[in-house]
JSON list of C-alpha atoms in Angstrom, two decimals:
[
{"chain": "A", "resi": 25, "resn": "MET", "atom": "CA", "xyz": [-34.67, 5.69, -68.41]},
{"chain": "A", "resi": 26, "resn": "ASN", "atom": "CA", "xyz": [-32.79, 8.41, -67.76]},
{"chain": "A", "resi": 27, "resn": "ALA", "atom": "CA", "xyz": [-30.56, 8.03, -64.34]},
{"chain": "A", "resi": 28, "resn": "THR", "atom": "CA", "xyz": [-29.36, 11.44, -62.84]},
{"chain": "A", "resi": 29, "resn": "ALA", "atom": "CA", "xyz": [-26.23, 11.39, -60.66]},
{"chain": "A", "resi": 30, "resn": "THR", "atom": "CA", "xyz": [-26.49, 13.25, -57.15]},
{"chain": "A", "resi": 31, "resn": "PRO", "atom": "CA", "xyz": [-24.25, 16.35, -57.49]},
{"chain": "A", "resi": 32, "resn": "PRO", "atom": "CA", "xyz": [-21.31, 15.87, -54.99]},
{"chain": "A", "resi": 33, "resn": "SER", "atom": "CA", "xyz": [-21.64, 17.87, -51.57]},
{"chain": "A", "resi": 34, "resn": "ASN", "atom": "CA", "xyz": [-19.68, 20.67, -50.78]},
{"chain": "A", "resi": 35, "resn": "LYS", "atom": "CA", "xyz": [-19.90, 19.42, -46.91]},
{"chain": "A", "resi": 36, "resn": "PRO", "atom": "CA", "xyz": [-16.74, 17.28, -45.81]},
{"chain": "A", "resi": 37, "resn": "ASN", "atom": "CA", "xyz": [-17.81, 13.41, -45.04]},
{"chain": "A", "resi": 38, "resn": "ILE", "atom": "CA", "xyz": [-17.79, 13.71, -41.40]},
{"chain": "A", "resi": 39, "resn": "THR", "atom": "CA", "xyz": [-17.99, 10.25, -39.29]},
{"chain": "A", "resi": 40, "resn": "ALA", "atom": "CA", "xyz": [-18.71, 10.08, -35.53]},
{"chain": "A", "resi": 41, "resn": "PRO", "atom": "CA", "xyz": [-15.39, 11.00, -33.57]},
{"chain": "A", "resi": 42, "resn": "GLU", "atom": "CA", "xyz": [-13.19, 8.06, -32.72]},
{"chain": "A", "resi": 43, "resn": "GLN", "atom": "CA", "xyz": [-14.19, 7.35, -29.16]},
{"chain": "A", "resi": 44, "resn": "THR", "atom": "CA", "xyz": [-11.12, 7.36, -26.72]},
{"chain": "A", "resi": 45, "resn": "GLN", "atom": "CA", "xyz": [-10.63, 4.39, -24.66]},
{"chain": "A", "resi": 46, "resn": "GLN", "atom": "CA", "xyz": [-10.10, 5.79, -21.16]},
{"chain": "A", "resi": 47, "resn": "PRO", "atom": "CA", "xyz": [-8.82, 3.77, -18.15]},
{"chain": "A", "resi": 48, "resn": "PRO", "atom": "CA", "xyz": [-11.62, 2.52, -15.90]},
{"chain": "A", "resi": 49, "resn": "LYS", "atom": "CA", "xyz": [-11.83, 4.68, -12.84]},
{"chain": "A", "resi": 50, "resn": "ARG", "atom": "CA", "xyz": [-10.43, 3.36, -9.77]},
{"chain": "A", "resi": 51, "resn": "HIS", "atom": "CA", "xyz": [-11.84, 3.48, -6.26]},
{"chain": "A", "resi": 52, "resn": "VAL", "atom": "CA", "xyz": [-9.15, 5.48, -4.24]},
{"chain": "A", "resi": 53, "resn": "LYS", "atom": "CA", "xyz": [-8.01, 3.73, -1.02]},
{"chain": "A", "resi": 54, "resn": "SER", "atom": "CA", "xyz": [-7.44, 6.22, 1.88]},
{"chain": "A", "resi": 55, "resn": "TYR", "atom": "CA", "xyz": [-5.64, 4.94, 5.26]},
{"chain": "A", "resi": 56, "resn": "VAL", "atom": "CA", "xyz": [-6.61, 8.33, 7.08]},
{"chain": "A", "resi": 57, "resn": "HIS", "atom": "CA", "xyz": [-8.44, 7.92, 10.35]},
{"chain": "A", "resi": 58, "resn": "ARG", "atom": "CA", "xyz": [-12.15, 8.52, 9.90]},
{"chain": "A", "resi": 59, "resn": "GLY", "atom": "CA", "xyz": [-15.02, 8.54, 12.14]},
{"chain": "A", "resi": 60, "resn": "SER", "atom": "CA", "xyz": [-15.39, 8.98, 15.90]},
{"chain": "A", "resi": 61, "resn": "ARG", "atom": "CA", "xyz": [-13.26, 6.33, 17.10]},
{"chain": "A", "resi": 62, "resn": "SER", "atom": "CA", "xyz": [-10.22, 7.17, 19.11]},
{"chain": "A", "resi": 63, "resn": "PRO", "atom": "CA", "xyz": [-6.94, 6.31, 17.24]},
{"chain": "A", "resi": 64, "resn": "ILE", "atom": "CA", "xyz": [-5.71, 4.19, 19.93]},
{"chain": "A", "resi": 65, "resn": "THR", "atom": "CA", "xyz": [-7.95, 2.39, 22.44]},
{"chain": "A", "resi": 66, "resn": "PRO", "atom": "CA", "xyz": [-7.02, 2.09, 26.17]},
{"chain": "A", "resi": 67, "resn": "SER", "atom": "CA", "xyz": [-6.03, -1.28, 26.00]},
{"chain": "A", "resi": 68, "resn": "GLN", "atom": "CA", "xyz": [-3.82, -0.71, 22.83]},
{"chain": "A", "resi": 69, "resn": "GLN", "atom": "CA", "xyz": [-2.36, 2.17, 24.98]},
{"chain": "A", "resi": 70, "resn": "LYS", "atom": "CA", "xyz": [-1.72, 0.16, 27.92]},
{"chain": "A", "resi": 71, "resn": "ALA", "atom": "CA", "xyz": [-0.03, -2.47, 25.72]},
{"chain": "A", "resi": 72, "resn": "LEU", "atom": "CA", "xyz": [2.15, 0.28, 24.26]},
{"chain": "A", "resi": 73, "resn": "LEU", "atom": "CA", "xyz": [3.00, 1.38, 27.57]},
{"chain": "A", "resi": 74, "resn": "GLU", "atom": "CA", "xyz": [3.98, -2.07, 28.85]},
{"chain": "A", "resi": 75, "resn": "LEU", "atom": "CA", "xyz": [5.45, -3.84, 25.93]},
{"chain": "A", "resi": 76, "resn": "ALA", "atom": "CA", "xyz": [7.41, -1.10, 23.94]},
{"chain": "A", "resi": 77, "resn": "PRO", "atom": "CA", "xyz": [10.16, -0.89, 26.47]},
{"chain": "A", "resi": 78, "resn": "LYS", "atom": "CA", "xyz": [10.96, -4.88, 25.65]},
{"chain": "A", "resi": 79, "resn": "TRP", "atom": "CA", "xyz": [9.81, -5.05, 21.95]},
{"chain": "A", "resi": 80, "resn": "SER", "atom": "CA", "xyz": [10.50, -1.67, 20.17]},
{"chain": "A", "resi": 81, "resn": "ILE", "atom": "CA", "xyz": [13.63, 0.12, 18.81]},
{"chain": "A", "resi": 82, "resn": "ALA", "atom": "CA", "xyz": [13.72, 3.56, 19.40]},
{"chain": "A", "resi": 83, "resn": "TYR", "atom": "CA", "xyz": [14.32, 5.63, 16.07]},
{"chain": "A", "resi": 84, "resn": "LYS", "atom": "CA", "xyz": [17.52, 7.27, 15.47]},
{"chain": "A", "resi": 85, "resn": "PRO", "atom": "CA", "xyz": [18.18, 9.49, 12.38]},
{"chain": "A", "resi": 86, "resn": "GLN", "atom": "CA", "xyz": [21.38, 7.25, 11.50]},
{"chain": "A", "resi": 87, "resn": "PRO", "atom": "CA", "xyz": [21.86, 3.97, 9.71]},
{"chain": "A", "resi": 88, "resn": "PHE", "atom": "CA", "xyz": [20.39, 0.97, 11.41]},
{"chain": "A", "resi": 89, "resn": "ASP", "atom": "CA", "xyz": [23.03, -1.75, 12.60]},
{"chain": "A", "resi": 90, "resn": "PHE", "atom": "CA", "xyz": [20.62, -4.87, 12.40]},
{"chain": "A", "resi": 91, "resn": "ASN", "atom": "CA", "xyz": [23.45, -7.18, 13.45]},
{"chain": "A", "resi": 92, "resn": "ARG", "atom": "CA", "xyz": [24.40, -5.26, 16.72]},
{"chain": "A", "resi": 93, "resn": "ALA", "atom": "CA", "xyz": [20.82, -4.75, 17.65]},
{"chain": "A", "resi": 94, "resn": "PHE", "atom": "CA", "xyz": [19.71, -8.50, 17.16]},
{"chain": "A", "resi": 95, "resn": "GLY", "atom": "CA", "xyz": [23.23, -9.82, 18.60]},
{"chain": "A", "resi": 96, "resn": "ARG", "atom": "CA", "xyz": [23.82, -11.92, 15.29]},
{"chain": "A", "resi": 97, "resn": "GLN", "atom": "CA", "xyz": [24.60, -11.85, 11.84]},
{"chain": "A", "resi": 98, "resn": "ALA", "atom": "CA", "xyz": [21.80, -13.44, 9.73]},
{"chain": "A", "resi": 99, "resn": "PRO", "atom": "CA", "xyz": [20.00, -12.81, 6.41]},
{"chain": "A", "resi": 100, "resn": "LEU", "atom": "CA", "xyz": [17.70, -9.91, 6.74]},
{"chain": "A", "resi": 101, "resn": "ILE", "atom": "CA", "xyz": [13.91, -9.83, 5.65]},
{"chain": "A", "resi": 102, "resn": "LEU", "atom": "CA", "xyz": [12.21, -6.73, 6.32]},
{"chain": "A", "resi": 103, "resn": "GLU", "atom": "CA", "xyz": [8.54, -6.51, 6.02]},
{"chain": "A", "resi": 104, "resn": "ILE", "atom": "CA", "xyz": [7.03, -3.23, 5.88]},
{"chain": "A", "resi": 105, "resn": "GLY", "atom": "CA", "xyz": [3.11, -3.21, 6.69]},
{"chain": "A", "resi": 106, "resn": "PHE", "atom": "CA", "xyz": [2.69, -6.22, 8.48]},
{"chain": "A", "resi": 107, "resn": "GLY", "atom": "CA", "xyz": [-0.93, -5.91, 8.85]},
{"chain": "A", "resi": 108, "resn": "MET", "atom": "CA", "xyz": [-2.05, -8.27, 11.50]},
{"chain": "A", "resi": 109, "resn": "GLY", "atom": "CA", "xyz": [1.13, -10.39, 11.30]},
{"chain": "A", "resi": 110, "resn": "GLU", "atom": "CA", "xyz": [0.31, -13.43, 9.33]},
{"chain": "A", "resi": 111, "resn": "THR", "atom": "CA", "xyz": [2.96, -13.32, 7.08]},
{"chain": "A", "resi": 112, "resn": "THR", "atom": "CA", "xyz": [5.37, -12.46, 9.52]},
{"chain": "A", "resi": 113, "resn": "GLU", "atom": "CA", "xyz": [4.52, -15.29, 11.49]},
{"chain": "A", "resi": 114, "resn": "LYS", "atom": "CA", "xyz": [4.61, -17.63, 8.14]},
{"chain": "A", "resi": 115, "resn": "ILE", "atom": "CA", "xyz": [8.25, -16.15, 7.55]},
{"chain": "A", "resi": 116, "resn": "ALA", "atom": "CA", "xyz": [9.32, -16.77, 11.05]},
{"chain": "A", "resi": 117, "resn": "LEU", "atom": "CA", "xyz": [7.93, -20.37, 11.36]},
{"chain": "A", "resi": 118, "resn": "ALA", "atom": "CA", "xyz": [9.45, -21.09, 7.97]},
{"chain": "A", "resi": 119, "resn": "GLN", "atom": "CA", "xyz": [12.91, -19.85, 8.77]},
{"chain": "A", "resi": 120, "resn": "PRO", "atom": "CA", "xyz": [13.52, -20.03, 12.73]},
{"chain": "A", "resi": 121, "resn": "GLU", "atom": "CA", "xyz": [17.08, -19.69, 12.58]}
]
């Protein structure tokens, strides 16, 4: 029996390209007002007009003096993006001083 060897190929040994792992696509959250709803309801407008003078602090382009604004010196917790206020309420109840 005579076995013949397969002659070497001139073509390079090409394997499938390595698949690069890409991070999964994330859903984009947009906080832009959409749809036909007005940005503020009549009830919200009324509450804003009636309650803002008592409960809001006007913006001024200067550093804010919390001690002066609240009439006392105390540790400061500043929560940004309070949503419906659940976390703010928990903080206030846990630290009433």
